[in-house]
Short mmCIF file of C-alpha atoms and ligand atoms in Angstrom, two decimals:
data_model
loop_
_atom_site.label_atom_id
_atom_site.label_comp_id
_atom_site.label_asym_id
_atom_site.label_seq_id
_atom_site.Cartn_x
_atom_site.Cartn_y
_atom_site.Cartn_z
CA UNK U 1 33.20 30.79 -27.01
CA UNK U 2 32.56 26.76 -27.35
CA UNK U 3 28.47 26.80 -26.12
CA UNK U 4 26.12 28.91 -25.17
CA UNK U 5 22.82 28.24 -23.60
CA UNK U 6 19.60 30.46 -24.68
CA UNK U 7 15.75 30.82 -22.74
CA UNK U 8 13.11 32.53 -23.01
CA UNK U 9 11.18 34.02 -19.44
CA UNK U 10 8.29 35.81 -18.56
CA UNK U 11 5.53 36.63 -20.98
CA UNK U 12 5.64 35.21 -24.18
CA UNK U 13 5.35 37.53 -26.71
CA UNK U 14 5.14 36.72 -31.14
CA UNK U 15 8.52 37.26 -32.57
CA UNK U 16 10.57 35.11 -29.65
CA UNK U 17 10.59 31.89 -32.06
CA UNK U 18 12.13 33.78 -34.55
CA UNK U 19 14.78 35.12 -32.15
CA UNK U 20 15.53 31.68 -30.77
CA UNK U 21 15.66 30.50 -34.55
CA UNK U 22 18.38 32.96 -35.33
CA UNK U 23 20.33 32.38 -31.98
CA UNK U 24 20.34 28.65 -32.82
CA UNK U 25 21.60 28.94 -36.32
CA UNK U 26 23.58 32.03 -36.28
CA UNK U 27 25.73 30.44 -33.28
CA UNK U 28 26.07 26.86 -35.57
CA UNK U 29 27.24 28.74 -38.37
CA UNK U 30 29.92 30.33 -36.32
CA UNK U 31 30.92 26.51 -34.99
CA UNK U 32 29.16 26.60 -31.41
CA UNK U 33 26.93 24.28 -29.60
CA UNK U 34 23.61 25.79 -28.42
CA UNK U 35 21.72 24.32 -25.45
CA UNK U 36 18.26 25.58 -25.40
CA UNK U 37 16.48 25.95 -21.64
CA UNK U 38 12.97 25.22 -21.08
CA UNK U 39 10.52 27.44 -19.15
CA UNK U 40 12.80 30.27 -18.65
CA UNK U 41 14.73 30.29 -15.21
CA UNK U 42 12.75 27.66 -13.98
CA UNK U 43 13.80 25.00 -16.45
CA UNK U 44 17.64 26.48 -15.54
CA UNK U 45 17.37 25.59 -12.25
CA UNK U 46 15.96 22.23 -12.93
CA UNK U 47 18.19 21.30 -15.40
CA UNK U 48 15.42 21.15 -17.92
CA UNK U 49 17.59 21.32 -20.87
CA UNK U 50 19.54 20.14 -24.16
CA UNK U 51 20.93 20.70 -27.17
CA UNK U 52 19.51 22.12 -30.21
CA UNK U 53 19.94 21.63 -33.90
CA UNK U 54 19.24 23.28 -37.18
CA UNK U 55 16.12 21.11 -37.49
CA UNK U 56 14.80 21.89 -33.76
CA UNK U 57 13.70 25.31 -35.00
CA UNK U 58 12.44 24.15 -38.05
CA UNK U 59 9.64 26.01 -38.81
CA UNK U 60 9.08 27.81 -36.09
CA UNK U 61 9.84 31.49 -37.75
CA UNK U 62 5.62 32.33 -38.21
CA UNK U 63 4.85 30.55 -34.79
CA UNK U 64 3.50 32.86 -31.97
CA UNK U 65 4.37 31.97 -28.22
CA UNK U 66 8.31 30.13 -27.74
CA UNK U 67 8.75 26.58 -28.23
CA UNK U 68 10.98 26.72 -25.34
CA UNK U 69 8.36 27.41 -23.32
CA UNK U 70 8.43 30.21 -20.57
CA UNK U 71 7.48 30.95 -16.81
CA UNK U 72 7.85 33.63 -13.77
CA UNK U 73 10.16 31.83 -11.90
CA UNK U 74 10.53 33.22 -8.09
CA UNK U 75 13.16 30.69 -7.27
CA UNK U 76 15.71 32.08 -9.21
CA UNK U 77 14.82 35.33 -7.32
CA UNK U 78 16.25 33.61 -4.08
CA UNK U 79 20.63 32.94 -4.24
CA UNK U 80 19.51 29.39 -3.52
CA UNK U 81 17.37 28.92 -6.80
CA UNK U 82 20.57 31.03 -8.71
CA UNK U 83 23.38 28.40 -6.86
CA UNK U 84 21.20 25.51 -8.57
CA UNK U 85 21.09 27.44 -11.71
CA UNK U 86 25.21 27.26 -11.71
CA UNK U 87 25.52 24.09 -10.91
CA UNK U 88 23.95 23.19 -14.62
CA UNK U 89 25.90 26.04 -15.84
CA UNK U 90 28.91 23.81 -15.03
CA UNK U 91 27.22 20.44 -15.69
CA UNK U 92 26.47 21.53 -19.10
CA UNK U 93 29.70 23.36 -19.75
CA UNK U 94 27.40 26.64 -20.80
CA UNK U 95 30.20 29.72 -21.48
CA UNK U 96 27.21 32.34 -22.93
CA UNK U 97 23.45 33.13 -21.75
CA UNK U 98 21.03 34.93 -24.14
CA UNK U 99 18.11 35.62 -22.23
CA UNK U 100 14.70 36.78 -23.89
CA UNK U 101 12.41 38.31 -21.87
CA UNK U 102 11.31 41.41 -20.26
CA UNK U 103 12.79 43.48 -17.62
CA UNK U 104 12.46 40.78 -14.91
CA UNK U 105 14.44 38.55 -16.72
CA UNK U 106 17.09 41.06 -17.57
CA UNK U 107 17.23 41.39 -13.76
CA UNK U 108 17.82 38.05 -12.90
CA UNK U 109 20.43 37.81 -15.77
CA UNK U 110 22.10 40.84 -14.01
CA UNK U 111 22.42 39.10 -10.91
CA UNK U 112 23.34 35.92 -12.13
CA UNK U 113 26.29 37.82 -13.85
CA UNK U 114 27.37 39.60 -10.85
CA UNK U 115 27.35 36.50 -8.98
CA UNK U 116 29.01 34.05 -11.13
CA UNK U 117 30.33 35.98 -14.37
CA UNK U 118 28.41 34.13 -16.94
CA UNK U 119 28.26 36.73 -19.78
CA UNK U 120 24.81 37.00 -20.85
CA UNK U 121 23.03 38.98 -23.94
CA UNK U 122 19.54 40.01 -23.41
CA UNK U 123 16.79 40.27 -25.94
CA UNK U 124 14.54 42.75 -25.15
CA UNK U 125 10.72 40.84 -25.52
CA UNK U 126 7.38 41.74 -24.29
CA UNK U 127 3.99 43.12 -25.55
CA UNK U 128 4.60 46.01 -23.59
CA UNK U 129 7.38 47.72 -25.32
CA UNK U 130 8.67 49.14 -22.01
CA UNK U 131 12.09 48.50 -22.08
CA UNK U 132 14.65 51.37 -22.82
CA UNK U 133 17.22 51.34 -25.16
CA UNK U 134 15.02 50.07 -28.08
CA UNK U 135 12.52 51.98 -29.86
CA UNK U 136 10.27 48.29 -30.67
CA UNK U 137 10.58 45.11 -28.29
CA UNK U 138 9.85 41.71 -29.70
CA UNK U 139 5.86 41.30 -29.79
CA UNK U 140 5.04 44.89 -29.47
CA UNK U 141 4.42 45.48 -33.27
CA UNK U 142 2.18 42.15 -33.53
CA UNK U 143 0.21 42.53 -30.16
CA UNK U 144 -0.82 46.29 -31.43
CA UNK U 145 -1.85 44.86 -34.90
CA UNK U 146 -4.06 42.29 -32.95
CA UNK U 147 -5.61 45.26 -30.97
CA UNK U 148 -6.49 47.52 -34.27
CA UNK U 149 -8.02 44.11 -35.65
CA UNK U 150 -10.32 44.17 -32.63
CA UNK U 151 -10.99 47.90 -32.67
CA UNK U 152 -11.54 47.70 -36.21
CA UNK U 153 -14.34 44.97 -35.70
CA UNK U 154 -15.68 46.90 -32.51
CA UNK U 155 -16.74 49.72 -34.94
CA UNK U 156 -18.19 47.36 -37.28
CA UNK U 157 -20.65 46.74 -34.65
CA UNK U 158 -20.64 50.26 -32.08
CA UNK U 159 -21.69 52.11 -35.65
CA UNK U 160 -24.99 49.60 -35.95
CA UNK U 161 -25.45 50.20 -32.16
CA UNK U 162 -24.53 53.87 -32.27
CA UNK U 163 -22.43 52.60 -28.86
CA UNK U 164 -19.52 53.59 -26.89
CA UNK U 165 -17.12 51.48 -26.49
CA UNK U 166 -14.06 51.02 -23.65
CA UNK U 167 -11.40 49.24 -24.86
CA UNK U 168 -8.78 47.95 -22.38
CA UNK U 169 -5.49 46.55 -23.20
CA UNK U 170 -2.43 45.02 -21.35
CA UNK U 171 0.59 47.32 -21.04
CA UNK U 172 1.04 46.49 -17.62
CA UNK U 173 1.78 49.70 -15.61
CA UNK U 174 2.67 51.41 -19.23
CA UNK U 175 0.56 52.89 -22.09
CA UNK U 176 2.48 52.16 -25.06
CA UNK U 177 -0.02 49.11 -26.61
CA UNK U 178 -2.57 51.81 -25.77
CA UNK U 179 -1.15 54.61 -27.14
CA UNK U 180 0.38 52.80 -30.38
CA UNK U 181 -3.30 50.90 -31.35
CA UNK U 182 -5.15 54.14 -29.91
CA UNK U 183 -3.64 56.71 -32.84
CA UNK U 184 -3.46 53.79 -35.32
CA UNK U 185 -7.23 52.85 -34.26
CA UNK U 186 -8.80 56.51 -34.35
CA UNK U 187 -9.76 55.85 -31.13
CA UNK U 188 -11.55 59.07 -29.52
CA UNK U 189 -9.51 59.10 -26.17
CA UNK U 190 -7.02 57.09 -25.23
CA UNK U 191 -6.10 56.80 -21.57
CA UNK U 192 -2.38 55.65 -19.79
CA UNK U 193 -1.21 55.32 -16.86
CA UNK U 194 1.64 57.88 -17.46
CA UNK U 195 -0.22 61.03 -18.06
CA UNK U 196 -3.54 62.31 -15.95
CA UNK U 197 -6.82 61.93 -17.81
CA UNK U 198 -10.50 63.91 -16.71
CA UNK U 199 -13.57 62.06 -16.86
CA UNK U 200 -15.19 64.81 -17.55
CA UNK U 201 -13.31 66.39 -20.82
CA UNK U 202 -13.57 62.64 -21.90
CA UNK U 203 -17.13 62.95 -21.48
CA UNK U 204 -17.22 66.45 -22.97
CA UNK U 205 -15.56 65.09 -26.19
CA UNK U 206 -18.36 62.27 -26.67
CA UNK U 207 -21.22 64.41 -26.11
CA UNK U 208 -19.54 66.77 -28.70
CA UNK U 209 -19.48 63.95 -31.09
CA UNK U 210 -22.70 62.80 -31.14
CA UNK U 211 -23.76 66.39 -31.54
CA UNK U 212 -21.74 66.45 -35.01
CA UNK U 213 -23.28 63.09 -35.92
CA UNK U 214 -20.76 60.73 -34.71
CA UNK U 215 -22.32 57.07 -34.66
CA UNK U 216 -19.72 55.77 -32.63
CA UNK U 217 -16.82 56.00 -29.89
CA UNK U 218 -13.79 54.34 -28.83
CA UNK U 219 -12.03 54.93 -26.06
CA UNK U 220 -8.78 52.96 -25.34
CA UNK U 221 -8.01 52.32 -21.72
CA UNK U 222 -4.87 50.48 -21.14
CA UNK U 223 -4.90 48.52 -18.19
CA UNK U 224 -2.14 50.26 -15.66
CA UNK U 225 -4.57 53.33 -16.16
CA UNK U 226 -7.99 51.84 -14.45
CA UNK U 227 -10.75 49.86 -14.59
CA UNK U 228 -12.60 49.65 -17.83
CA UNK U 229 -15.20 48.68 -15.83
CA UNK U 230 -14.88 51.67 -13.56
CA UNK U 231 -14.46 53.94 -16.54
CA UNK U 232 -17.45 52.57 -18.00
CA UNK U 233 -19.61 53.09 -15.41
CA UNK U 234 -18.66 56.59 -14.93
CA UNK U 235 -19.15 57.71 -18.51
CA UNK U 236 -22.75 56.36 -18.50
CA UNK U 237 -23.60 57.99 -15.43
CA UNK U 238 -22.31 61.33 -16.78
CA UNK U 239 -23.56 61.02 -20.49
CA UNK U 240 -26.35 58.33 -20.78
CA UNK U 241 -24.54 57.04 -23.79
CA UNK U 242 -24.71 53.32 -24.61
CA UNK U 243 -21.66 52.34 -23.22
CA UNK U 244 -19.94 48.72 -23.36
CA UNK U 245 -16.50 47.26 -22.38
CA UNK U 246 -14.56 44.72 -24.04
CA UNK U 247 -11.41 43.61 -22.26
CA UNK U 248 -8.91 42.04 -24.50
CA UNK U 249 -7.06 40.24 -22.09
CA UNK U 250 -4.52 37.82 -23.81
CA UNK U 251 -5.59 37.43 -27.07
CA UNK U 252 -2.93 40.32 -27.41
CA UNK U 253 0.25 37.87 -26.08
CA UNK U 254 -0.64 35.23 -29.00
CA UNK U 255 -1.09 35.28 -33.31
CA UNK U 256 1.84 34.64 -35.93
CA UNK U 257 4.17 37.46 -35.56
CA UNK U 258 4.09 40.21 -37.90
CA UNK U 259 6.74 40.37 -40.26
CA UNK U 260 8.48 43.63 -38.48
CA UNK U 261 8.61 41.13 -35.25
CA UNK U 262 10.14 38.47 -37.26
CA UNK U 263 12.77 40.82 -38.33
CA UNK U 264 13.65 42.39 -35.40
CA UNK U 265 13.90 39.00 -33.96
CA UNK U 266 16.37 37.39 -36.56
CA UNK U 267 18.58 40.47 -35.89
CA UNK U 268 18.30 40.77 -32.52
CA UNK U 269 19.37 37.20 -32.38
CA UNK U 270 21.93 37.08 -34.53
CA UNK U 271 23.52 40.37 -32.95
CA UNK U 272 23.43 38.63 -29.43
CA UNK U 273 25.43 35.72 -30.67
CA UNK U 274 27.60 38.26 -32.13
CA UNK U 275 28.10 40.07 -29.44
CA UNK U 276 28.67 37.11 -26.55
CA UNK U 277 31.34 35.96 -29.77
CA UNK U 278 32.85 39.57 -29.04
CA UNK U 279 33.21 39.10 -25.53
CA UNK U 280 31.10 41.58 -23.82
CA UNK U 281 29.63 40.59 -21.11
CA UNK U 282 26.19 42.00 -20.16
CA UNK U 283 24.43 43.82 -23.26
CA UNK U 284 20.99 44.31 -24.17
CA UNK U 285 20.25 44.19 -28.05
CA UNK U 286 17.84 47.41 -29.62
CA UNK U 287 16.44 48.95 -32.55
CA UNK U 288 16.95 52.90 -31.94
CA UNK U 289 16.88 56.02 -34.47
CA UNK U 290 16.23 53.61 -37.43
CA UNK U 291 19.78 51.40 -36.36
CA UNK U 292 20.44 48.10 -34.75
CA UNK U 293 22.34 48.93 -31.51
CA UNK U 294 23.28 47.49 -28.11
CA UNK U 295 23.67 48.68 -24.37
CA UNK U 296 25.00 47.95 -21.21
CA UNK U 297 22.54 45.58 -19.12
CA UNK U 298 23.07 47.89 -16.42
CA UNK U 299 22.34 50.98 -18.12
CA UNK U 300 19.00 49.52 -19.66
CA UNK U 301 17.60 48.37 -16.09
CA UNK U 302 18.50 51.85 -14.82
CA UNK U 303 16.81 54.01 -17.55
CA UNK U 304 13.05 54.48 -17.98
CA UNK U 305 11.12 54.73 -21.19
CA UNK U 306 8.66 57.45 -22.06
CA UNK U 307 5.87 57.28 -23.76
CA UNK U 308 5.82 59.53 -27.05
CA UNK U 309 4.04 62.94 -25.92
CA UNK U 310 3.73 64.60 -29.54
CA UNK U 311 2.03 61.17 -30.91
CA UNK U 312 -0.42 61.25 -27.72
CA UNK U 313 -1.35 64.82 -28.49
CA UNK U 314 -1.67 64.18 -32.14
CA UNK U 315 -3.88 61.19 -31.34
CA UNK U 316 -6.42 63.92 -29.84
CA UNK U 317 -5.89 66.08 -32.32
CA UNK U 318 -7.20 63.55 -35.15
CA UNK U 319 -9.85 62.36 -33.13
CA UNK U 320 -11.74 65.64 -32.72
O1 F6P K 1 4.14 41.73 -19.60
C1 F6P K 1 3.26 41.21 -20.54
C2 F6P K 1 1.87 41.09 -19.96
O2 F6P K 1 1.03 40.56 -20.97
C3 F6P K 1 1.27 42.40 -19.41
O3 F6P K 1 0.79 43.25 -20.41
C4 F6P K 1 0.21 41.87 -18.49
O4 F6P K 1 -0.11 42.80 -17.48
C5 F6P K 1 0.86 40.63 -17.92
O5 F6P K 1 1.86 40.22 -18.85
C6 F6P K 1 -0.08 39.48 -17.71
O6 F6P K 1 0.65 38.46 -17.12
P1 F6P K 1 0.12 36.95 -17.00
O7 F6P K 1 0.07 36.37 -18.37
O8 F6P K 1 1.11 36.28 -16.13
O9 F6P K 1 -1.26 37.04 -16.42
#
């Protein structure tokens, strides 16, 4: 393999510059040309694009967001928007994708492979962690750091207050920021999307703490799960406790990457070079059971990840 082209696509997430940094280098060590794409699928089908050098991701490794940009593109949904895509795939004699991104992205990858065989290897990236066959995705690690920051400084001031306080979180339609910053937070209830939560036990377990002299309570609400808001509202009614929301919206996406997320990115992108050098064709790169690993694209779309049960059990254990 002579070139290889590399984007990143959906939600940016800390830890994707140093993934593009080791794609770039790792692939010029090994004697390749690297094209890099700008804003994801969009840029591909634009022909937004050009080579890269050692010194374009020159110090990039502690950045947060992806100097190649990134966008949702919905053109390369259509076979149109994916024939325009190959027509640069030709132009600029591209022989390898490596795609970073979310599950969206790995999807489009999929397709483009089935149409047109371009062997792609996909970087698993988003604040959400929800994508199987990796126990930590790019950005996870650093976006859950960002959230205990802010929980940590919402106690600071729910002590003074004696408040309650509802924290919501991205996630998406998953609770794994939630559940992750929630037991590393000592947040009093968390609440995701993937398992059933009563108002009223939550309510029960607040009451129960201010009896025992509790001067404050979090409760960590990730966003798939319900309105903060909503939540809010509901406990006040039921409790009379002080209770305010803070949404943390996308403070969570941005921030240098933590250094877990800027190793997990140098291997991940090293291994994908590796692995388009090997000749497979569609793999997804991981970090599972304490080992770098890869699956089949396929296989990774088709699975679904679960949220740890024993950790959200323990996490209401602690908080009693
Ligand atoms: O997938 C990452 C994520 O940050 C989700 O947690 C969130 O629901 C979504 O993206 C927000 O998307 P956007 O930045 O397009 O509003």
């Amino acid at each position: 393999m002579q070139r290889i082209a590399l984007l990143t696509s959906g939600g940016d997430a800390p830890g994707m510059n140093a993934a593009i940094r080791a794609v770039v280098r790792k692939a010029i060590y090994h004697g390749m040309e690297v094209i890099g794409i700008q804003r994801g699928f969009a840029g591909f089908i634009e022909g937004d694009m050009g080579p890269m050098n050692l010194g374009s991701v020159a110090d990039i490794i502690h950045r947060g967001g992806t100097v190649l940009r990134t966008a949702r593109s919905q053109e390369f949904t259509t076979r149109e928007g994916r024939a325009t895509a190959y027509e640069n795939v030709k132009r600029f004699r591209i022989e390898g994708l490596v795609i970073i991104g979310g599950d969206g992205s790995f999807n489009g990858a999929k397709v483009f492979y089935e149409e047109y065989g371009v062997p792609v290897a996909c970087i698993p990236a988003t604040i959400d962690n929800d994508i199987p066959g990796t126990d930590w995705c790019l950005g996870f690690d650093t976006a859950v750091n960002t959230v205990v920051d802010a929980i940590n400084k919402i106690r600071d001031t729910a002590t003074s207050h004696e408040r309650t306080f509802i924290v919501e979180v991205m996630g998406r339609n998953t609770g794994f920021i939630a559940l992750q910053a929630g037991l590393a937070g000592g947040a009093e209830s968390i609440i995701i999307p993937e398992l059933p939560y009563n108002i009223e036990e939550v309510c029960r377990k607040l009451l129960r703490g201010v009896k025992r002299g509790k001067l404050h309570s979090v409760i960590v609400v990730a966003e798939g799960a319900g309105s903060a808001m909503e939540i809010a509202k509901e406990i006040k009614a039921r409790t009379d406790l002080d209770t305010k929301v803070t949404i943390l919206g996308h403070i969570q996406r941005g921030g240098t990457p933590t250094a877990l997320d800027r190793v997990l990115g140098s291997r991940f992108g090293a291994m994908a070079v590796e692995l388009l050098m090997d000749n497979k064709k569609t793999v997804t790169v991981g970090y599972k059971d304490g080992k770098f690993t890869y699956s089949d694209l396929e296989r990774t779309l088709k699975e679904q990840k679960e949220v740890d049960l024993q950790a959200f059990r323990l996490a209401g254990i602690l908080s009693i």
